[in-house]
């Protein structure tokens, strides 16, 4: 079936994997990638598919309501996968306004533009979908608990088969929202608007909340690519607090596969949590990362351990995130494809093989690569 799908934030980390998957898997779809190309957006992430006949790029700001209306109509959009966002917690602590502007007002502008266009069509909302990509951070923080005094991590059957966990609680789709950072507060607000558009206007929508992603093309301000880059340049590795916070890591291509499945088979008005039951204490993950980089660059184990530098904790630093993704696994049959050790090996190799990409984004050179804003048909 022919479709015109708008993917926002497609020049960013996760968005570029989603765009690549849709452009290559669905030649019958027109994929429109709309991105403002902030510091985090880089068209070099999509070099391999940029000339595909079913792919169009538009440089635009989702908060520009007039432009969003025009693009919906001009491109006859019938499905939206909304990833565009300001995404880094540390930046949100320094500059919360930009987060409210894009993640709240931008999401609202896109919703309203979709609503006006879809309601103007004879078939209305039939066959339309607004799919909003969100984060587990909206749920707040979980505790690290030691049942029966057992030292975490411990093996649990609490969620899906055996896996290692640092606590007995998990985020489920019905967990109440309790965001702590300006980033998670802005994402929570965007999620609420999406659900409100469903409940008030009947807009067909789905929200998914995913755990921390890692893999190729992630901007080196996030833990894994930042630390790989710092090890290669012999720079300190700034560990917040005592490195005891726990994150639940998912390989980015597994997230993109989940998005594909949910876009096509998910139930309207539902929420799905996405995660791989893969919890790691930061310091343990950092040690694996150091070992992997040292081995792949020909150094002995322990060569880079002295780069670890404990620094003042991030304000409001959430202790633990852990996703229960059983709903997605049981209802739609999704499963993560990679073990963490394999994903880390693949990721480190990618950054080693693509040091030009890393040098380019750390120099900011790519930022003026594409200066044309959208001008119309
Ligand atoms: P990213 O920062 O790498 O990319 C964001 C993209 O959005 C960039 O290409 C940027 O140019 C674009 N953008 C920013 N503001 C815009 C605006 N006003 N108009 C148009 N485009 C704009 O982010 P990411 O890590 O790829 O995250 C993508 C989405 O997934 C976000 O919504 C994020 O909240 C969510 N998410 C991320 C993670 C993660 O671990 N990275 C986990 C769960 C959910
Ligand atoms: P990050 O990649 O920023 O993702 P998020 O804050 O959205 O989970 O950080 C992952 C974890 O690593 C988080 O607990 C903060 C920690 N961290 C550091 O200790 N040092 C750093 O320099 C960064 C960027 C993160």
CSV table of C-alpha atoms and ligand atoms in Angstrom, one decimal:
chain,number,residue,atom,x,y,z
A,1,UNK,CA,0.0,0.0,0.0
A,2,UNK,CA,1.3,3.5,-0.9
A,3,UNK,CA,1.8,5.8,2.1
A,4,UNK,CA,3.2,9.2,2.8
A,5,UNK,CA,5.0,9.0,6.1
A,6,UNK,CA,6.5,12.0,8.0
A,7,UNK,CA,9.4,11.1,10.3
A,8,UNK,CA,10.5,14.0,12.5
A,9,UNK,CA,14.1,14.1,13.9
A,10,UNK,CA,15.3,11.7,11.2
A,11,UNK,CA,18.7,13.2,11.1
A,12,UNK,CA,19.4,12.4,14.8
A,13,UNK,CA,20.6,9.2,16.4
A,14,UNK,CA,17.5,7.0,16.7
A,15,UNK,CA,15.6,8.8,13.9
A,16,UNK,CA,18.3,8.0,11.3
A,17,UNK,CA,18.0,4.3,12.1
A,18,UNK,CA,14.2,4.5,11.7
A,19,UNK,CA,14.5,6.4,8.4
A,20,UNK,CA,17.0,4.0,7.0
A,21,UNK,CA,14.8,1.0,8.0
A,22,UNK,CA,11.7,2.5,6.5
A,23,UNK,CA,13.3,3.7,3.3
A,24,UNK,CA,15.0,0.4,2.6
A,25,UNK,CA,12.2,-1.9,3.8
A,26,UNK,CA,9.2,-0.1,2.2
A,27,UNK,CA,10.0,1.1,-1.3
A,28,UNK,CA,6.3,1.7,-1.8
A,29,UNK,CA,6.2,4.4,1.0
A,30,UNK,CA,7.3,8.0,0.5
A,31,UNK,CA,9.4,8.8,3.5
A,32,UNK,CA,9.7,12.5,4.4
A,33,UNK,CA,12.4,13.2,6.9
A,34,UNK,CA,11.7,16.5,8.7
A,35,UNK,CA,14.5,17.9,10.8
A,36,UNK,CA,15.7,21.3,12.0
A,37,UNK,CA,19.3,20.1,12.0
A,38,UNK,CA,20.2,21.3,15.4
A,39,UNK,CA,23.7,20.4,16.8
A,40,UNK,CA,22.3,16.8,17.2
A,41,UNK,CA,21.0,16.4,13.6
A,42,UNK,CA,23.5,15.4,10.9
A,43,UNK,CA,22.6,14.4,7.4
A,44,UNK,CA,25.9,12.4,7.2
A,45,UNK,CA,24.0,9.8,9.3
A,46,UNK,CA,21.9,9.1,6.2
A,47,UNK,CA,24.5,9.3,3.4
A,48,UNK,CA,23.7,5.7,2.3
A,49,UNK,CA,20.0,6.3,1.6
A,50,UNK,CA,19.9,10.0,0.7
A,51,UNK,CA,19.4,9.4,-3.0
A,52,UNK,CA,16.7,6.8,-2.7
A,53,UNK,CA,13.7,7.6,-4.9
A,54,UNK,CA,11.3,7.2,-1.9
A,55,UNK,CA,13.2,9.6,0.4
A,56,UNK,CA,12.8,13.4,0.8
A,57,UNK,CA,14.5,15.6,3.3
A,58,UNK,CA,13.0,18.8,4.6
A,59,UNK,CA,14.8,21.2,6.9
A,60,UNK,CA,12.2,22.7,9.2
A,61,UNK,CA,11.4,23.4,12.8
A,62,UNK,CA,8.4,21.4,14.3
A,63,UNK,CA,7.5,24.4,16.4
A,64,UNK,CA,6.8,26.4,13.2
A,65,UNK,CA,3.0,25.7,13.1
A,66,UNK,CA,2.3,27.4,9.8
A,67,UNK,CA,5.0,25.4,8.1
A,68,UNK,CA,3.8,22.1,9.7
A,69,UNK,CA,0.3,22.8,8.3
A,70,UNK,CA,1.7,23.4,4.8
A,71,UNK,CA,3.9,20.3,4.9
A,72,UNK,CA,1.0,18.1,6.0
A,73,UNK,CA,-1.1,19.3,3.0
A,74,UNK,CA,1.7,19.5,0.4
A,75,UNK,CA,3.1,16.0,1.2
A,76,UNK,CA,-0.4,14.5,1.9
A,77,UNK,CA,0.9,12.9,5.0
A,78,UNK,CA,-1.0,10.0,6.4
A,79,UNK,CA,1.3,8.7,9.1
A,80,UNK,CA,3.7,10.5,11.5
A,81,UNK,CA,6.5,9.0,13.5
A,82,UNK,CA,7.6,11.8,15.8
A,83,UNK,CA,11.1,11.6,17.2
A,84,UNK,CA,12.3,15.2,16.9
A,85,UNK,CA,13.2,16.5,20.3
A,86,UNK,CA,15.9,18.0,22.5
A,87,UNK,CA,17.2,14.9,24.1
A,88,UNK,CA,20.0,15.4,26.5
A,89,UNK,CA,19.3,15.8,30.3
A,90,UNK,CA,22.5,17.8,31.0
A,91,UNK,CA,21.6,20.4,28.3
A,92,UNK,CA,18.0,20.6,29.7
A,93,UNK,CA,19.4,21.5,33.1
A,94,UNK,CA,21.3,24.4,31.6
A,95,UNK,CA,18.6,25.5,29.1
A,96,UNK,CA,15.1,24.3,29.9
A,97,UNK,CA,13.3,26.8,27.6
A,98,UNK,CA,14.6,25.2,24.5
A,99,UNK,CA,13.3,21.8,25.7
A,100,UNK,CA,9.8,23.3,26.4
A,101,UNK,CA,9.8,25.0,23.0
A,102,UNK,CA,10.6,21.9,21.0
A,103,UNK,CA,9.3,19.0,23.1
A,104,UNK,CA,6.1,20.6,24.2
A,105,UNK,CA,5.2,23.4,21.8
A,106,UNK,CA,6.8,21.6,18.8
A,107,UNK,CA,4.8,18.4,19.6
A,108,UNK,CA,1.6,20.5,20.0
A,109,UNK,CA,2.2,22.3,16.7
A,110,UNK,CA,2.6,19.0,14.9
A,111,UNK,CA,-0.5,17.5,16.5
A,112,UNK,CA,-2.6,20.5,15.6
A,113,UNK,CA,-1.3,20.6,12.0
A,114,UNK,CA,-2.1,16.9,11.7
A,115,UNK,CA,-5.5,17.4,13.2
A,116,UNK,CA,-6.5,20.2,10.8
A,117,UNK,CA,-5.3,18.3,7.7
A,118,UNK,CA,-6.7,15.0,8.6
A,119,UNK,CA,-10.1,16.4,9.7
A,120,UNK,CA,-10.3,18.3,6.4
A,121,UNK,CA,-10.2,15.0,4.4
A,122,UNK,CA,-13.4,13.1,3.4
A,123,UNK,CA,-12.2,10.0,5.1
A,124,UNK,CA,-11.1,11.9,8.2
A,125,UNK,CA,-8.8,10.1,10.6
A,126,UNK,CA,-9.4,6.7,8.9
A,127,UNK,CA,-6.0,5.0,8.2
A,128,UNK,CA,-4.1,7.8,9.9
A,129,UNK,CA,-1.6,7.5,12.8
A,130,UNK,CA,0.3,9.9,15.0
A,131,UNK,CA,3.1,7.8,16.6
A,132,UNK,CA,4.9,9.6,19.4
A,133,UNK,CA,8.3,8.4,20.5
A,134,UNK,CA,9.0,9.0,24.2
A,135,UNK,CA,11.3,7.9,27.0
A,136,UNK,CA,11.1,5.8,30.2
A,137,UNK,CA,12.5,8.9,32.0
A,138,UNK,CA,8.9,10.3,32.2
A,139,UNK,CA,8.2,7.6,34.9
A,140,UNK,CA,10.8,9.1,37.3
A,141,UNK,CA,13.3,6.9,39.2
A,142,UNK,CA,13.2,3.5,40.7
A,143,UNK,CA,15.1,2.4,43.9
A,144,UNK,CA,18.0,0.0,44.0
A,145,UNK,CA,16.7,-2.6,46.5
A,146,UNK,CA,18.3,-5.7,47.8
A,147,UNK,CA,15.6,-8.3,48.6
A,148,UNK,CA,16.6,-10.5,51.6
A,149,UNK,CA,19.8,-8.5,51.9
A,150,UNK,CA,21.1,-10.0,48.5
A,151,UNK,CA,23.6,-7.8,46.9
A,152,UNK,CA,22.3,-6.3,43.6
A,153,UNK,CA,22.3,-7.2,40.8
A,154,UNK,CA,20.3,-10.4,41.5
A,155,UNK,CA,18.6,-12.8,39.2
A,156,UNK,CA,14.9,-12.2,39.0
A,157,UNK,CA,11.9,-13.8,37.3
A,158,UNK,CA,9.9,-10.7,38.1
A,159,UNK,CA,9.5,-9.6,34.5
A,160,UNK,CA,10.3,-12.0,31.7
A,161,UNK,CA,12.2,-15.1,32.3
A,162,UNK,CA,15.4,-14.9,34.2
A,163,UNK,CA,17.4,-11.6,34.1
A,164,UNK,CA,19.6,-9.5,36.2
A,165,UNK,CA,18.0,-6.7,38.1
A,166,UNK,CA,18.9,-4.0,40.6
A,167,UNK,CA,15.5,-3.7,42.2
A,168,UNK,CA,12.2,-5.4,42.5
A,169,UNK,CA,10.1,-2.7,40.7
A,170,UNK,CA,9.9,-2.0,37.0
A,171,UNK,CA,8.3,0.7,34.8
A,172,UNK,CA,5.0,-0.7,33.3
A,173,UNK,CA,2.7,1.1,30.9
A,174,UNK,CA,0.4,2.2,33.8
A,175,UNK,CA,3.2,3.5,36.1
A,176,UNK,CA,2.3,7.1,37.1
A,177,UNK,CA,4.4,9.9,35.5
A,178,UNK,CA,6.9,11.5,37.8
A,179,UNK,CA,9.5,13.3,35.8
A,180,UNK,CA,12.5,14.9,37.6
A,181,UNK,CA,14.6,16.7,34.9
A,182,UNK,CA,13.5,19.5,32.6
A,183,UNK,CA,14.1,17.0,29.8
A,184,UNK,CA,11.8,14.3,31.2
A,185,UNK,CA,9.2,17.0,32.2
A,186,UNK,CA,9.1,18.3,28.7
A,187,UNK,CA,8.7,14.8,27.2
A,188,UNK,CA,6.0,14.0,29.8
A,189,UNK,CA,4.1,17.1,28.7
A,190,UNK,CA,4.4,16.1,25.0
A,191,UNK,CA,3.1,12.6,25.8
A,192,UNK,CA,0.1,14.1,27.7
A,193,UNK,CA,-0.8,16.3,24.7
A,194,UNK,CA,-0.7,13.3,22.3
A,195,UNK,CA,-3.1,11.4,24.6
A,196,UNK,CA,-5.3,14.5,25.0
A,197,UNK,CA,-5.6,14.8,21.2
A,198,UNK,CA,-6.8,11.2,21.0
A,199,UNK,CA,-9.3,11.6,23.9
A,200,UNK,CA,-10.6,15.0,22.8
A,201,UNK,CA,-10.5,15.0,19.0
A,202,UNK,CA,-10.3,11.2,18.2
A,203,UNK,CA,-6.8,11.5,16.7
A,204,UNK,CA,-5.4,8.0,16.2
A,205,UNK,CA,-2.2,7.9,18.3
A,206,UNK,CA,0.2,5.6,20.0
A,207,UNK,CA,2.9,6.5,22.5
A,208,UNK,CA,6.0,4.3,23.2
A,209,UNK,CA,8.4,4.8,26.1
A,210,UNK,CA,11.9,3.3,25.6
A,211,UNK,CA,14.9,2.8,27.8
A,212,UNK,CA,18.4,4.2,27.0
A,213,UNK,CA,19.6,3.5,23.5
A,214,UNK,CA,23.1,2.9,22.3
A,215,UNK,CA,24.8,2.2,18.9
A,216,UNK,CA,26.2,3.9,15.8
A,217,UNK,CA,25.5,7.7,15.1
A,218,UNK,CA,24.8,8.7,18.7
A,219,UNK,CA,26.0,12.2,19.5
A,220,UNK,CA,29.1,12.1,21.8
A,221,UNK,CA,27.5,14.0,24.7
A,222,UNK,CA,25.7,10.8,25.8
A,223,UNK,CA,27.6,8.3,28.0
A,224,UNK,CA,28.7,5.6,25.6
A,225,UNK,CA,30.0,7.6,22.6
A,226,UNK,CA,31.4,10.3,24.8
A,227,UNK,CA,33.5,7.8,26.8
A,228,UNK,CA,34.7,6.0,23.6
A,229,UNK,CA,35.8,9.3,22.2
A,230,UNK,CA,37.5,10.4,25.4
A,231,UNK,CA,39.4,7.1,25.7
A,232,UNK,CA,40.7,7.4,22.1
A,233,UNK,CA,41.8,11.0,22.9
A,234,UNK,CA,43.2,10.1,26.3
A,235,UNK,CA,40.8,12.5,28.0
A,236,UNK,CA,39.2,12.0,31.5
A,237,UNK,CA,36.0,9.9,31.8
A,238,UNK,CA,33.7,12.0,34.0
A,239,UNK,CA,31.6,9.6,36.1
A,240,UNK,CA,28.8,11.4,37.9
A,241,UNK,CA,28.6,10.7,41.7
A,242,UNK,CA,29.9,7.2,42.5
A,243,UNK,CA,28.8,5.6,39.2
A,244,UNK,CA,26.1,3.6,41.0
A,245,UNK,CA,23.1,4.8,38.9
A,246,UNK,CA,21.5,2.1,36.9
A,247,UNK,CA,20.3,2.3,33.3
A,248,UNK,CA,18.6,-0.2,31.1
A,249,UNK,CA,20.3,-0.3,27.7
A,250,UNK,CA,18.9,-1.3,24.3
A,251,UNK,CA,20.7,-1.5,20.9
A,252,UNK,CA,19.3,1.2,18.7
A,253,UNK,CA,18.4,-1.1,15.8
A,254,UNK,CA,16.2,-3.1,18.1
A,255,UNK,CA,14.4,0.1,19.0
A,256,UNK,CA,13.9,0.9,15.3
A,257,UNK,CA,12.5,-2.6,14.7
A,258,UNK,CA,10.1,-2.2,17.6
A,259,UNK,CA,9.0,1.2,16.1
A,260,UNK,CA,8.4,-0.5,12.7
A,261,UNK,CA,6.3,-3.3,14.3
A,262,UNK,CA,4.3,-0.9,16.5
A,263,UNK,CA,3.7,1.6,13.6
A,264,UNK,CA,2.2,-1.3,11.6
A,265,UNK,CA,0.6,-3.6,14.2
A,266,UNK,CA,0.2,-1.5,17.4
A,267,UNK,CA,-3.3,-0.8,18.8
A,268,UNK,CA,-4.5,2.8,18.6
A,269,UNK,CA,-4.5,4.7,21.9
A,270,UNK,CA,-2.2,2.2,23.5
A,271,UNK,CA,1.2,2.8,25.2
A,272,UNK,CA,4.0,0.3,24.8
A,273,UNK,CA,7.2,0.2,26.9
A,274,UNK,CA,10.3,-0.8,25.0
A,275,UNK,CA,13.4,-2.3,26.7
A,276,UNK,CA,15.6,-5.3,26.7
A,277,UNK,CA,15.7,-6.3,30.4
A,278,UNK,CA,19.3,-5.2,30.4
A,279,UNK,CA,20.2,-3.2,33.5
A,280,UNK,CA,23.8,-2.0,34.1
A,281,UNK,CA,25.3,0.0,36.9
A,282,UNK,CA,27.2,2.9,35.2
A,283,UNK,CA,30.6,2.0,36.6
A,284,UNK,CA,30.3,-1.6,35.5
A,285,UNK,CA,29.2,-0.6,32.0
A,286,UNK,CA,32.1,1.9,31.8
A,287,UNK,CA,34.6,-0.8,32.8
A,288,UNK,CA,33.3,-3.1,30.0
A,289,UNK,CA,33.6,-0.2,27.6
A,290,UNK,CA,37.2,0.6,28.6
A,291,UNK,CA,38.1,-3.1,28.3
A,292,UNK,CA,36.6,-3.3,24.8
A,293,UNK,CA,38.2,-0.1,23.5
A,294,UNK,CA,41.6,-1.1,24.9
A,295,UNK,CA,41.4,-4.6,23.4
A,296,UNK,CA,40.2,-3.4,20.0
A,297,UNK,CA,43.0,-0.7,19.9
A,298,UNK,CA,45.7,-3.2,20.8
A,299,UNK,CA,46.3,-2.2,24.4
A,300,UNK,CA,46.5,-4.4,27.5
A,301,UNK,CA,43.6,-4.7,29.8
A,302,UNK,CA,43.6,-1.9,32.4
A,303,UNK,CA,45.5,0.6,30.1
A,304,UNK,CA,42.8,3.2,30.3
A,305,UNK,CA,41.4,2.6,33.8
A,306,UNK,CA,43.2,5.6,35.1
A,307,UNK,CA,41.0,7.9,32.9
A,308,UNK,CA,38.0,7.3,35.2
A,309,UNK,CA,37.4,10.5,37.1
A,310,UNK,CA,34.6,10.8,39.6
A,311,UNK,CA,32.9,14.2,39.5
A,312,UNK,CA,30.1,16.0,41.2
A,313,UNK,CA,26.8,14.2,40.7
A,314,UNK,CA,24.2,15.5,38.1
A,315,UNK,CA,21.5,17.5,40.0
A,316,UNK,CA,18.3,15.4,40.4
A,317,UNK,CA,20.1,12.3,39.0
A,318,UNK,CA,17.6,9.5,38.7
A,319,UNK,CA,18.9,6.4,40.5
A,320,UNK,CA,17.5,3.5,38.4
A,321,UNK,CA,15.5,3.0,35.2
A,322,UNK,CA,14.2,-0.5,34.4
A,323,UNK,CA,11.6,-1.2,31.7
A,324,UNK,CA,9.1,-4.1,31.8
A,325,UNK,CA,8.5,-4.7,28.1
A,326,UNK,CA,6.4,-7.8,28.4
A,327,UNK,CA,3.3,-6.2,26.8
A,328,UNK,CA,5.2,-5.5,23.6
A,329,UNK,CA,6.8,-9.0,23.7
A,330,UNK,CA,3.5,-10.8,24.3
A,331,UNK,CA,1.1,-8.8,22.2
A,332,UNK,CA,3.3,-8.1,19.2
A,333,UNK,CA,6.1,-10.7,19.5
A,334,UNK,CA,9.0,-8.2,19.6
A,335,UNK,CA,12.3,-9.3,21.2
A,336,UNK,CA,15.7,-7.6,21.3
A,337,UNK,CA,18.0,-9.3,18.9
A,338,UNK,CA,21.4,-8.6,20.5
A,339,UNK,CA,23.1,-9.6,23.8
A,340,UNK,CA,24.7,-6.5,25.4
A,341,UNK,CA,28.3,-7.7,25.1
A,342,UNK,CA,27.7,-8.2,21.3
A,343,UNK,CA,26.1,-4.8,21.0
A,344,UNK,CA,28.9,-3.0,22.8
A,345,UNK,CA,31.5,-4.8,20.7
A,346,UNK,CA,29.6,-3.8,17.5
A,347,UNK,CA,29.2,-0.2,18.8
A,348,UNK,CA,32.9,0.3,19.7
A,349,UNK,CA,34.0,-1.2,16.3
A,350,UNK,CA,31.7,1.3,14.5
A,351,UNK,CA,33.1,4.3,16.3
A,352,UNK,CA,36.7,3.1,15.7
A,353,UNK,CA,35.9,2.6,12.0
A,354,UNK,CA,34.1,6.0,11.7
A,355,UNK,CA,36.5,8.4,13.5
A,356,UNK,CA,35.9,10.9,10.7
A,357,UNK,CA,32.2,11.0,11.7
A,358,UNK,CA,33.2,11.6,15.3
A,359,UNK,CA,35.8,14.3,14.4
A,360,UNK,CA,33.2,16.0,12.2
A,361,UNK,CA,30.5,16.1,14.9
A,362,UNK,CA,32.8,17.2,17.7
A,363,UNK,CA,34.2,20.0,15.5
A,364,UNK,CA,30.6,21.1,14.6
A,365,UNK,CA,31.6,21.3,11.0
A,366,UNK,CA,28.5,19.5,9.7
A,367,UNK,CA,26.2,22.3,11.2
A,368,UNK,CA,26.2,24.5,8.1
A,369,UNK,CA,26.2,21.6,5.6
A,370,UNK,CA,22.6,22.1,4.6
A,371,UNK,CA,21.2,25.7,5.0
A,372,UNK,CA,18.0,25.6,2.9
A,373,UNK,CA,14.7,25.9,4.8
A,374,UNK,CA,11.6,24.4,3.2
A,375,UNK,CA,10.1,26.6,0.5
A,376,UNK,CA,7.1,24.5,-0.7
A,377,UNK,CA,6.1,22.0,-3.3
B,1,LIG,P1,18.9,13.2,19.0
B,1,LIG,O1,19.1,14.4,19.9
B,1,LIG,O2,20.1,12.4,18.6
B,1,LIG,O3,18.1,13.7,17.7
B,1,LIG,C1,17.1,14.6,17.8
B,1,LIG,C2,16.8,15.1,16.4
B,1,LIG,O4,15.7,16.0,16.4
B,1,LIG,C3,18.0,15.8,15.8
B,1,LIG,O5,18.2,15.4,14.4
B,1,LIG,C4,17.6,17.3,15.8
B,1,LIG,O6,18.1,18.1,14.8
B,1,LIG,C5,16.0,17.2,15.7
B,1,LIG,N1,15.3,18.4,16.3
B,1,LIG,C6,15.6,18.9,17.5
B,1,LIG,N2,14.7,20.0,17.6
B,1,LIG,C7,14.0,20.1,16.5
B,1,LIG,C8,12.9,20.9,16.1
B,1,LIG,N3,12.5,21.9,16.8
B,1,LIG,N4,12.4,20.7,14.9
B,1,LIG,C9,12.8,19.7,14.1
B,1,LIG,N5,13.8,18.8,14.4
B,1,LIG,C10,14.4,19.0,15.6
B,1,LIG,O7,17.8,12.3,19.8
B,1,LIG,P2,17.7,10.7,19.9
B,1,LIG,O8,18.5,10.2,20.9
B,1,LIG,O9,17.7,10.2,18.5
B,1,LIG,O10,16.1,10.7,20.4
B,1,LIG,C11,15.1,10.6,19.4
B,1,LIG,C12,13.8,10.5,20.2
B,1,LIG,O11,13.7,9.4,21.0
B,1,LIG,C13,13.5,11.7,21.2
B,1,LIG,O12,12.2,12.0,21.1
B,1,LIG,C14,13.9,11.1,22.5
B,1,LIG,O13,13.2,11.8,23.6
B,1,LIG,C15,13.5,9.7,22.4
B,1,LIG,N6,14.3,8.7,23.2
B,1,LIG,C16,15.6,8.7,23.1
B,1,LIG,C17,16.3,7.7,23.9
B,1,LIG,C18,17.8,7.6,23.9
B,1,LIG,O14,18.4,6.8,24.6
B,1,LIG,N7,18.5,8.4,23.0
B,1,LIG,C19,15.6,6.8,24.6
B,1,LIG,C20,14.2,6.8,24.6
B,1,LIG,C21,13.5,7.8,23.9
B,2,LIG,P1,23.1,9.7,29.4
B,2,LIG,O1,23.8,9.0,28.3
B,2,LIG,O2,23.2,11.2,29.5
B,2,LIG,O3,21.6,9.3,29.4
B,2,LIG,P2,20.4,9.6,30.5
B,2,LIG,O4,20.8,10.6,31.4
B,2,LIG,O5,19.3,10.0,29.6
B,2,LIG,O6,20.2,8.2,31.1
B,2,LIG,O7,23.7,9.2,30.8
B,2,LIG,C1,23.6,7.8,31.1
B,2,LIG,C2,24.1,7.6,32.5
B,2,LIG,O8,25.5,7.9,32.6
B,2,LIG,C3,23.4,8.5,33.5
B,2,LIG,O9,23.2,7.9,34.8
B,2,LIG,C4,24.4,9.7,33.7
B,2,LIG,C5,25.7,9.0,33.5
B,2,LIG,N1,26.8,9.9,32.9
B,2,LIG,C6,28.0,10.0,33.5
B,2,LIG,O10,28.3,9.5,34.6
B,2,LIG,N2,28.9,10.9,33.0
B,2,LIG,C7,28.7,11.5,31.8
B,2,LIG,O11,29.6,12.3,31.3
B,2,LIG,C8,27.4,11.3,31.1
B,2,LIG,C9,27.1,12.0,29.8
B,2,LIG,C10,26.5,10.5,31.7
